[in-house]
Short mmCIF file of C-alpha atoms in Angstrom, two decimals:
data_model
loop_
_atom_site.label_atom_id
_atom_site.label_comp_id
_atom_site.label_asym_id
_atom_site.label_seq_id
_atom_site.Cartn_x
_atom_site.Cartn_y
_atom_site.Cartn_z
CA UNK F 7 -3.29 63.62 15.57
CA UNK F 8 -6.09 62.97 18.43
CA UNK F 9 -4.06 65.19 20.59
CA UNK F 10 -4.05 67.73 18.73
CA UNK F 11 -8.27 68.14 17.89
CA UNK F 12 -8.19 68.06 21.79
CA UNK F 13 -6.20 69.93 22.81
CA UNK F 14 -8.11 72.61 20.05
CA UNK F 15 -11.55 71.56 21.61
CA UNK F 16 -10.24 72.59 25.43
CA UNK F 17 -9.16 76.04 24.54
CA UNK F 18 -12.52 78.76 25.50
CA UNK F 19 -13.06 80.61 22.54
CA UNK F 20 -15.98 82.71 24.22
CA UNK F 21 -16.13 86.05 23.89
CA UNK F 22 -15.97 87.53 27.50
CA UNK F 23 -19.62 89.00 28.38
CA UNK F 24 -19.25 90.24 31.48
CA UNK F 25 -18.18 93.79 30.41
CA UNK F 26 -20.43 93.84 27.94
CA UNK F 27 -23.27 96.21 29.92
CA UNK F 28 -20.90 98.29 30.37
CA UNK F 29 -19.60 98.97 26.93
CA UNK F 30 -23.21 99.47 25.97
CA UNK F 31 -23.57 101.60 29.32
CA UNK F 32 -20.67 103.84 27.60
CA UNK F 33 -22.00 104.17 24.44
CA UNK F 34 -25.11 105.20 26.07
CA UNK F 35 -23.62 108.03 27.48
CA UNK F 36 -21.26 109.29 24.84
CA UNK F 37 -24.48 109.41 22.51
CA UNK F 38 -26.54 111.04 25.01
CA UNK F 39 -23.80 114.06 25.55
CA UNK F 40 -23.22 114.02 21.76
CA UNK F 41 -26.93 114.00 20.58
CA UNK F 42 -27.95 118.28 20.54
CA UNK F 43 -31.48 118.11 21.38
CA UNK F 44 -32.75 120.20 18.13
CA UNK F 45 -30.17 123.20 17.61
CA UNK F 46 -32.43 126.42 16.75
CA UNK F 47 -30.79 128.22 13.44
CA UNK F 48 -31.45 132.25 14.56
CA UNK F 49 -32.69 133.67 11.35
CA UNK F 50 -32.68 136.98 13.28
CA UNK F 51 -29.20 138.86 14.55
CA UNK F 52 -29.73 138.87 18.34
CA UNK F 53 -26.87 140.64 20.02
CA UNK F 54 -28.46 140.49 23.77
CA UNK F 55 -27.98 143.77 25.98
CA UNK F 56 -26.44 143.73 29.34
CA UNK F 57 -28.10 144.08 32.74
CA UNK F 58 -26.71 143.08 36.64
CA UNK F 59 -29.81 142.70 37.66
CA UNK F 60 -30.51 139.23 36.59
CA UNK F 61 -32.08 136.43 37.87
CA UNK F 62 -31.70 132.91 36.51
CA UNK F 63 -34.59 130.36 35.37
CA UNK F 64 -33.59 126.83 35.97
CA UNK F 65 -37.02 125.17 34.71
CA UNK F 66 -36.21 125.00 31.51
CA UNK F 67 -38.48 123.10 30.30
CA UNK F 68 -41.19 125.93 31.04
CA UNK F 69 -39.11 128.06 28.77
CA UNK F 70 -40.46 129.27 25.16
CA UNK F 71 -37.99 131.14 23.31
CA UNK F 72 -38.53 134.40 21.53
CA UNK F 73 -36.22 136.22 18.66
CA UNK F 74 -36.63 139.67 18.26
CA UNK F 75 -34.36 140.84 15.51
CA UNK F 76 -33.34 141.98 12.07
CA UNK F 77 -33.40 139.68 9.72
CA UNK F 78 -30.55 137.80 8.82
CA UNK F 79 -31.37 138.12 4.77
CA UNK F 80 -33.44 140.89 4.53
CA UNK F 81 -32.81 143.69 7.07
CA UNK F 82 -36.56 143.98 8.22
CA UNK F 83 -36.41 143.40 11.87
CA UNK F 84 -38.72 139.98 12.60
CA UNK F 85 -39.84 137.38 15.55
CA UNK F 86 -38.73 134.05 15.32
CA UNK F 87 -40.20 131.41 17.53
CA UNK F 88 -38.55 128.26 18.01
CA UNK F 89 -37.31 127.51 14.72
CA UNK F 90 -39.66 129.70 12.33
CA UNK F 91 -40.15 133.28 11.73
CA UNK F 92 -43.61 134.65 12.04
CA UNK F 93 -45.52 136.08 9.09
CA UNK F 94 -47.61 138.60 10.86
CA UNK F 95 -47.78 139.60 14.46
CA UNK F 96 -51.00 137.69 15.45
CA UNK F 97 -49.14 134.31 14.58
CA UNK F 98 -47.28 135.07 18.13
CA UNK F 99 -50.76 134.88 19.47
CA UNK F 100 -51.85 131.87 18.32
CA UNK F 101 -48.59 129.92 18.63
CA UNK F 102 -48.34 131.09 22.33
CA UNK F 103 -52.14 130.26 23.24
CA UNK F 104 -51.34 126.44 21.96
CA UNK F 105 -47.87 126.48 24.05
CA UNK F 106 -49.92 127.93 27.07
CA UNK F 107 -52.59 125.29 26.67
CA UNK F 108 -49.34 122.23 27.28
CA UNK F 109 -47.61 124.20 29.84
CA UNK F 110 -49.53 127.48 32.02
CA UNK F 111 -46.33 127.79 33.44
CA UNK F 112 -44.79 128.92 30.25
CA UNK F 113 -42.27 131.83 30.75
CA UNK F 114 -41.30 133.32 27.73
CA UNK F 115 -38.02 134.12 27.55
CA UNK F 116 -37.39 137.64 25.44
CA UNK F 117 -34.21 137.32 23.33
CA UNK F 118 -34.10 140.81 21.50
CA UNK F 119 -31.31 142.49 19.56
CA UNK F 120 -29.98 145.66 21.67
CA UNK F 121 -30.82 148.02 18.49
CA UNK F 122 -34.62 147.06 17.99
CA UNK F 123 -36.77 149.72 18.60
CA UNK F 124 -39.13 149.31 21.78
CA UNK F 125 -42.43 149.91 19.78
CA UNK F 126 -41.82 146.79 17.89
CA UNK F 127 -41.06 144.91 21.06
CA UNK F 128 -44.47 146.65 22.31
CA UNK F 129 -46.29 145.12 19.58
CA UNK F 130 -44.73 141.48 20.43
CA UNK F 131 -46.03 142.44 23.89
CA UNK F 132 -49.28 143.13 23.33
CA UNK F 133 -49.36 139.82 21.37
CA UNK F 134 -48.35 138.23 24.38
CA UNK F 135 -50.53 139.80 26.57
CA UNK F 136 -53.39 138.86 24.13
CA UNK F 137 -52.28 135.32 24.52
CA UNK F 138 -51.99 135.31 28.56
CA UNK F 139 -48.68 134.57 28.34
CA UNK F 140 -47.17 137.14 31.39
CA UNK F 141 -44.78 135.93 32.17
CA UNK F 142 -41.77 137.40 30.48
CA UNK F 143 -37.54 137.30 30.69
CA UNK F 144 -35.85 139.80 29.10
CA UNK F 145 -32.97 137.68 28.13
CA UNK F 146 -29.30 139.45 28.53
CA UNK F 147 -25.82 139.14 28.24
CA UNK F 148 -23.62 137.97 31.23
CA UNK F 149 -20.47 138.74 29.42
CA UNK F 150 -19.17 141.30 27.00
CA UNK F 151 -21.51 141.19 23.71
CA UNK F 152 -19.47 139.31 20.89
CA UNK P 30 5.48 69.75 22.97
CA UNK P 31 5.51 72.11 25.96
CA UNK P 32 4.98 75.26 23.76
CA UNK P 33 1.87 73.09 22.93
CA UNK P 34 0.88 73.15 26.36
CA UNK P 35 1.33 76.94 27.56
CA UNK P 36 -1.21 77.68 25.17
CA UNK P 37 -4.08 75.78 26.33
CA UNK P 38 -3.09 77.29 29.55
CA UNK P 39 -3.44 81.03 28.93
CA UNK P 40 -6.11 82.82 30.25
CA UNK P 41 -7.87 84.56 26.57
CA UNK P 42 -10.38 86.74 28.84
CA UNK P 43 -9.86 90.56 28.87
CA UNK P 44 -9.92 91.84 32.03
CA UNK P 45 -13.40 93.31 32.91
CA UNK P 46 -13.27 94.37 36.73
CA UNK P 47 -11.79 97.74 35.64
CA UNK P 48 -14.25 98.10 32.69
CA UNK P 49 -17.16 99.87 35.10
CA UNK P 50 -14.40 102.14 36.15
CA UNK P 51 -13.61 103.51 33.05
CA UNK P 52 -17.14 104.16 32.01
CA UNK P 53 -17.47 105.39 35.28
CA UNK P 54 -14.92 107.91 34.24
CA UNK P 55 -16.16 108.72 31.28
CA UNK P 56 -19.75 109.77 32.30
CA UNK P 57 -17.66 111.83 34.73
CA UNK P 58 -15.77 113.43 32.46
CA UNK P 59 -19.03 114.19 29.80
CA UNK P 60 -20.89 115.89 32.86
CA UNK P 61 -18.07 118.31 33.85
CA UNK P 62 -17.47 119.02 30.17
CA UNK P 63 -21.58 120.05 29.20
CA UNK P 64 -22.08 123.08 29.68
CA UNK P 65 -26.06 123.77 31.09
CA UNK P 66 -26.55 127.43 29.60
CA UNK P 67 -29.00 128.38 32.19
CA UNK P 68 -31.19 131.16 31.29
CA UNK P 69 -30.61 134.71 32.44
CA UNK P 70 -32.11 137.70 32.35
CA UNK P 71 -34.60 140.29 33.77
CA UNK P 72 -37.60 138.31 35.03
CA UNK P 73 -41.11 140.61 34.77
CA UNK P 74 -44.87 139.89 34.39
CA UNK P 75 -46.59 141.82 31.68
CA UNK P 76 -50.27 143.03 32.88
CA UNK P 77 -52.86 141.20 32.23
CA UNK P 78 -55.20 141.77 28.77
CA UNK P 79 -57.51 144.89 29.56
CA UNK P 80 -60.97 144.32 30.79
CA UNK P 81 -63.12 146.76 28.93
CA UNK P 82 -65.55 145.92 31.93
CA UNK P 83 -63.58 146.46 34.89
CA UNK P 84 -62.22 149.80 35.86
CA UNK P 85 -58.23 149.73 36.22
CA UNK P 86 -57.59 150.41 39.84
CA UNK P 87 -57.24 153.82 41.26
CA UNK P 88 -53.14 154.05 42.68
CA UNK P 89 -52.80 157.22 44.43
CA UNK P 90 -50.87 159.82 43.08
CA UNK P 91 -48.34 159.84 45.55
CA UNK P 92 -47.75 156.10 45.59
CA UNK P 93 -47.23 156.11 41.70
CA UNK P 94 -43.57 156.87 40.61
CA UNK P 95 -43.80 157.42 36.92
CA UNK P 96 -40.44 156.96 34.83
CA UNK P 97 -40.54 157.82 31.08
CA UNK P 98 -37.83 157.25 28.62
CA UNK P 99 -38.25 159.53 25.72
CA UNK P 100 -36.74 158.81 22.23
CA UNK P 101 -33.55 160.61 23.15
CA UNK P 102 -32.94 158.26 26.07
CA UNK P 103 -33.61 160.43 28.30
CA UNK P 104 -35.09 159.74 31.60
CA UNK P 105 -37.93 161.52 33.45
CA UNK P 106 -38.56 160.85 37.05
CA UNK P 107 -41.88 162.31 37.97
CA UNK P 108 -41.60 164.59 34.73
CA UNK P 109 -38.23 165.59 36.12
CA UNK P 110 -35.12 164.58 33.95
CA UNK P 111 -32.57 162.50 35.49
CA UNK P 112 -29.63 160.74 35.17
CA UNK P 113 -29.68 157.03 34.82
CA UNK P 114 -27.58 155.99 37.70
CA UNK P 115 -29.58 158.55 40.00
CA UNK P 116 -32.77 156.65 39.76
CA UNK P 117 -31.65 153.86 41.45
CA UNK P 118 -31.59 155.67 44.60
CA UNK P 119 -35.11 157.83 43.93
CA UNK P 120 -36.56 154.18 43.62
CA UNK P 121 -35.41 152.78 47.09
CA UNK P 122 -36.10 156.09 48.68
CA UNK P 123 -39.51 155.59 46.75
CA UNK P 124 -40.36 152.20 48.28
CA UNK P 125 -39.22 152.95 51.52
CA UNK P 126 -40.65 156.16 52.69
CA UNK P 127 -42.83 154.85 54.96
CA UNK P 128 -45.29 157.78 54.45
CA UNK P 129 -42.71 160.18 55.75
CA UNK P 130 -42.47 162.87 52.83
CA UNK P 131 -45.86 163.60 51.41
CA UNK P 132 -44.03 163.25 47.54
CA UNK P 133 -43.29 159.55 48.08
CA UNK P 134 -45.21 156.20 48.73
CA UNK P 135 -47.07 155.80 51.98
CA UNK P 136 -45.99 152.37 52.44
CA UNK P 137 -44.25 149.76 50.15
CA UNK P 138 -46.57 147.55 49.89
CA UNK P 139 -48.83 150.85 47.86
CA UNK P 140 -45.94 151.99 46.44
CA UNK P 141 -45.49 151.41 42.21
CA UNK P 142 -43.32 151.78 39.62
CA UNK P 143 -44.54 152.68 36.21
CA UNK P 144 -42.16 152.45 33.43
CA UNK P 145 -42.81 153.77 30.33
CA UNK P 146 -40.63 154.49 27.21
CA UNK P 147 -41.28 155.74 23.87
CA UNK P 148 -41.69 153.77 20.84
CA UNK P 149 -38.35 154.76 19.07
CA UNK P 150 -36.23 154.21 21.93
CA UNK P 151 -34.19 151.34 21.46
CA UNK P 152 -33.95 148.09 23.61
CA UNK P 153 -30.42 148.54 24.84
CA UNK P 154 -31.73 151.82 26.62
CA UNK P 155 -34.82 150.24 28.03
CA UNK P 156 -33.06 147.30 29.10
CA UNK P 157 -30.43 149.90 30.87
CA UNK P 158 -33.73 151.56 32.86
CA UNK P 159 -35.29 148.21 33.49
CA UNK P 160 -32.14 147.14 35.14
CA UNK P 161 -31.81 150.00 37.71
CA UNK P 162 -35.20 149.61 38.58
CA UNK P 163 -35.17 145.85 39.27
CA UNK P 164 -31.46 146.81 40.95
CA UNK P 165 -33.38 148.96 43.34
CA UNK P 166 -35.72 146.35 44.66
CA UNK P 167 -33.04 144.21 44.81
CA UNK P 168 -31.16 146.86 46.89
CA UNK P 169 -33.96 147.32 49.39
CA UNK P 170 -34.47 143.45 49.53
CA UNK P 171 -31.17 143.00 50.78
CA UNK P 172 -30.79 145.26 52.95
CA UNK P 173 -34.28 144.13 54.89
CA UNK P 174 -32.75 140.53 54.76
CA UNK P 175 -29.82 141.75 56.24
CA UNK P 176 -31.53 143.26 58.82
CA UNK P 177 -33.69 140.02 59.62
CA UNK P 178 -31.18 137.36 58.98
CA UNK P 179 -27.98 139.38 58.88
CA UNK P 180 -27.56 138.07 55.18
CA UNK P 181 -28.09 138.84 51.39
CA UNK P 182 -32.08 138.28 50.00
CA UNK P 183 -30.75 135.66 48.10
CA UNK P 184 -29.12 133.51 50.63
CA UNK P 185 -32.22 134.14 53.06
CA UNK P 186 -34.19 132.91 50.57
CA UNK P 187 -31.98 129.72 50.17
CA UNK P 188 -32.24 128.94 53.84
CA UNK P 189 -36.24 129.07 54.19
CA UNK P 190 -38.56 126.04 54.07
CA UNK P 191 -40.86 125.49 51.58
CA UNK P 192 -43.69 126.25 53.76
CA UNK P 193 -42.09 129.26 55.63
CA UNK P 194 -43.49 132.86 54.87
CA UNK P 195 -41.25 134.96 52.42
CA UNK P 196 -41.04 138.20 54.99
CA UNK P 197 -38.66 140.24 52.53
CA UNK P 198 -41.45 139.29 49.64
CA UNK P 199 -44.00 140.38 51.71
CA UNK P 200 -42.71 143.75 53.19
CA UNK P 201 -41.35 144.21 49.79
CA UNK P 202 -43.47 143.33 46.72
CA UNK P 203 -42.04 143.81 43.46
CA UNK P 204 -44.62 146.22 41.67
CA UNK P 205 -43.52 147.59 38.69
CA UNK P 206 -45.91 148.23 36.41
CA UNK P 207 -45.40 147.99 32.72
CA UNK P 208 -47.46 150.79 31.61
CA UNK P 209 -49.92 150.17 28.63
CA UNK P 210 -47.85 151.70 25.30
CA UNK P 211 -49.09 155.31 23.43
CA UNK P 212 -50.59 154.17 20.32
CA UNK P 213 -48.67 154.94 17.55
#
């Protein structure tokens, strides 16, 4: 009977450790490749034009993003920024002034559906311009348009 | 009794040393598989708000190459209609005249490109006319790098310091002027 409670007592019933940082060191990853950093729902139809002449921006971070489009429910073409649409055309002012204010290197990138009319994207312009915020991308397709 | 004994013996531990290597992989694997959308697109600068107080400045006549897009989507050069892929090559002759024909720029760093479209035209168009004009000072760009370097703008550009003058930038400014919109 002794023998036996012994023998019990010898055996190491520790879980092992030593991988353990790198379990968590996995996890780690595969949440911060799975985590989307706050998807943007377009509530405008943006089907981008193409150009060749492109250049690419790789500061993203200096990026705001603009929607120029028609409406998704109602037809009326409208500017989204980030994930809102914009009531009237002076709300582009003030919501690029505060942006400017964080970041004076803010480009704003133009995302604007191929059938809008360029006097409405003058008008989102001149907001800008109001704003100081020059520095524009007209956003385009690389590829065929979906 | 021996069966007994080959337990205590065994070894319960799971093997760790490959356990980096696997996560190792893994990470691997997640950073081929993201894709970085990097943004593209036509980069411009809109002018600045205008200064009731100060005077826009004076651009000579001849140094000013006016494009205008009506509604139709047609394109005036100089009040002169044109096809789109033709004013590629007005633009580069444009910027590099050199003061040569009286019609063109006198030198490139004078020379500027006003485009201007009507309000009904639509974006598609505008972005069309906005491409061959960036295409053109991408054309003359080159072909100056080539000339210096013996390679493309973009690859020059790659190979300079970060306190080494941009020559192609400065023999070649990009000035294309967004012109202020008709009212209505």
């Amino acid at each position: 009977m002794s023998a036996h409670f012994k023998k019990k007592g010898q055996s190491k019933q520790e879980i092992p450790t030593a991988s353990l940082p790198d379990i968590i060191f996995m996890l780690l990853i595969f949440f911060m490749v799975t985590t989307v950093l706050r998807e943007t729902e377009l509530l405008v139809i943006t089907r981008l034009p193409q150009a060749s002449a492109v250049e690419k921006i790789d500061q993203k971070r200096l990026i705001q993003y603009v929607y120029v489009g028609q409406n998704r429910e109602t037809g009326e073409s409208g500017v989204q920024i980030n994930d809102a649409l914009i009531d009237d055309m002076t709300d582009i002012r003030d919501a690029m002034y505060r942006r400017l204010v964080e970041e004076p290197a803010t480009i704003v990138s133009l995302n604007v559906d191929r059938e809008i009319e360029t006097g409405y994207l003058y008008d989102v312009q001149q907001e800008l311009r109001e704003a100081d915020a020059l520095r524009v991308n007209y956003s385009t397709a690389s590829e065929a348009p979906q | 009794m021996p069966l007994l004994k080959r337990r205590t013996k065994r070894d319960a531990e799971i093997p760790s040393g490959s356990m980096a290597d696997i996560a190792f992989l893994l990470l691997i694997f997640f950073l081929l598989v993201t894709t970085i959308n990097t943004e593209k697109g036509i980069y411009m600068q809109l002018p600045p708000k205008l200064d009731e107080q100060v005077e826009p400045p004076e651009i000579k006549d001849r140094n000013l190459l006016v494009i205008l897009v009506n509604n139709n989507g047609d394109v005036l050069v100089e009040g002169e209609f044109m096809r789109v892929d033709a004013i590629r090559g007005e633009i580069v002759k444009h910027i590099t005249n050199e003061g040569r024909d009286p019609g063109y720029s006198e030198n490139p760093d004078k020379a500027v490109v006003s485009f201007k479209t009507e309000r009904a035209l639509s974006y598609e168009r505008y972005v069309e006319v906005l491409d061959e004009i960036k295409g053109a000072y991408i054309d003359v760009r080159n072909q100056y790098a080539n000339q210096l370097a013996g390679v493309d703008y973009p690859t020059y550009l790659a190979r300079l310091d970060e306190d080494d003058v941009d020559e192609v930038k400065e023999k070649y400014p990009l000035k294309i002027s967004l012109a202020e919109p008709d009212p209505g």
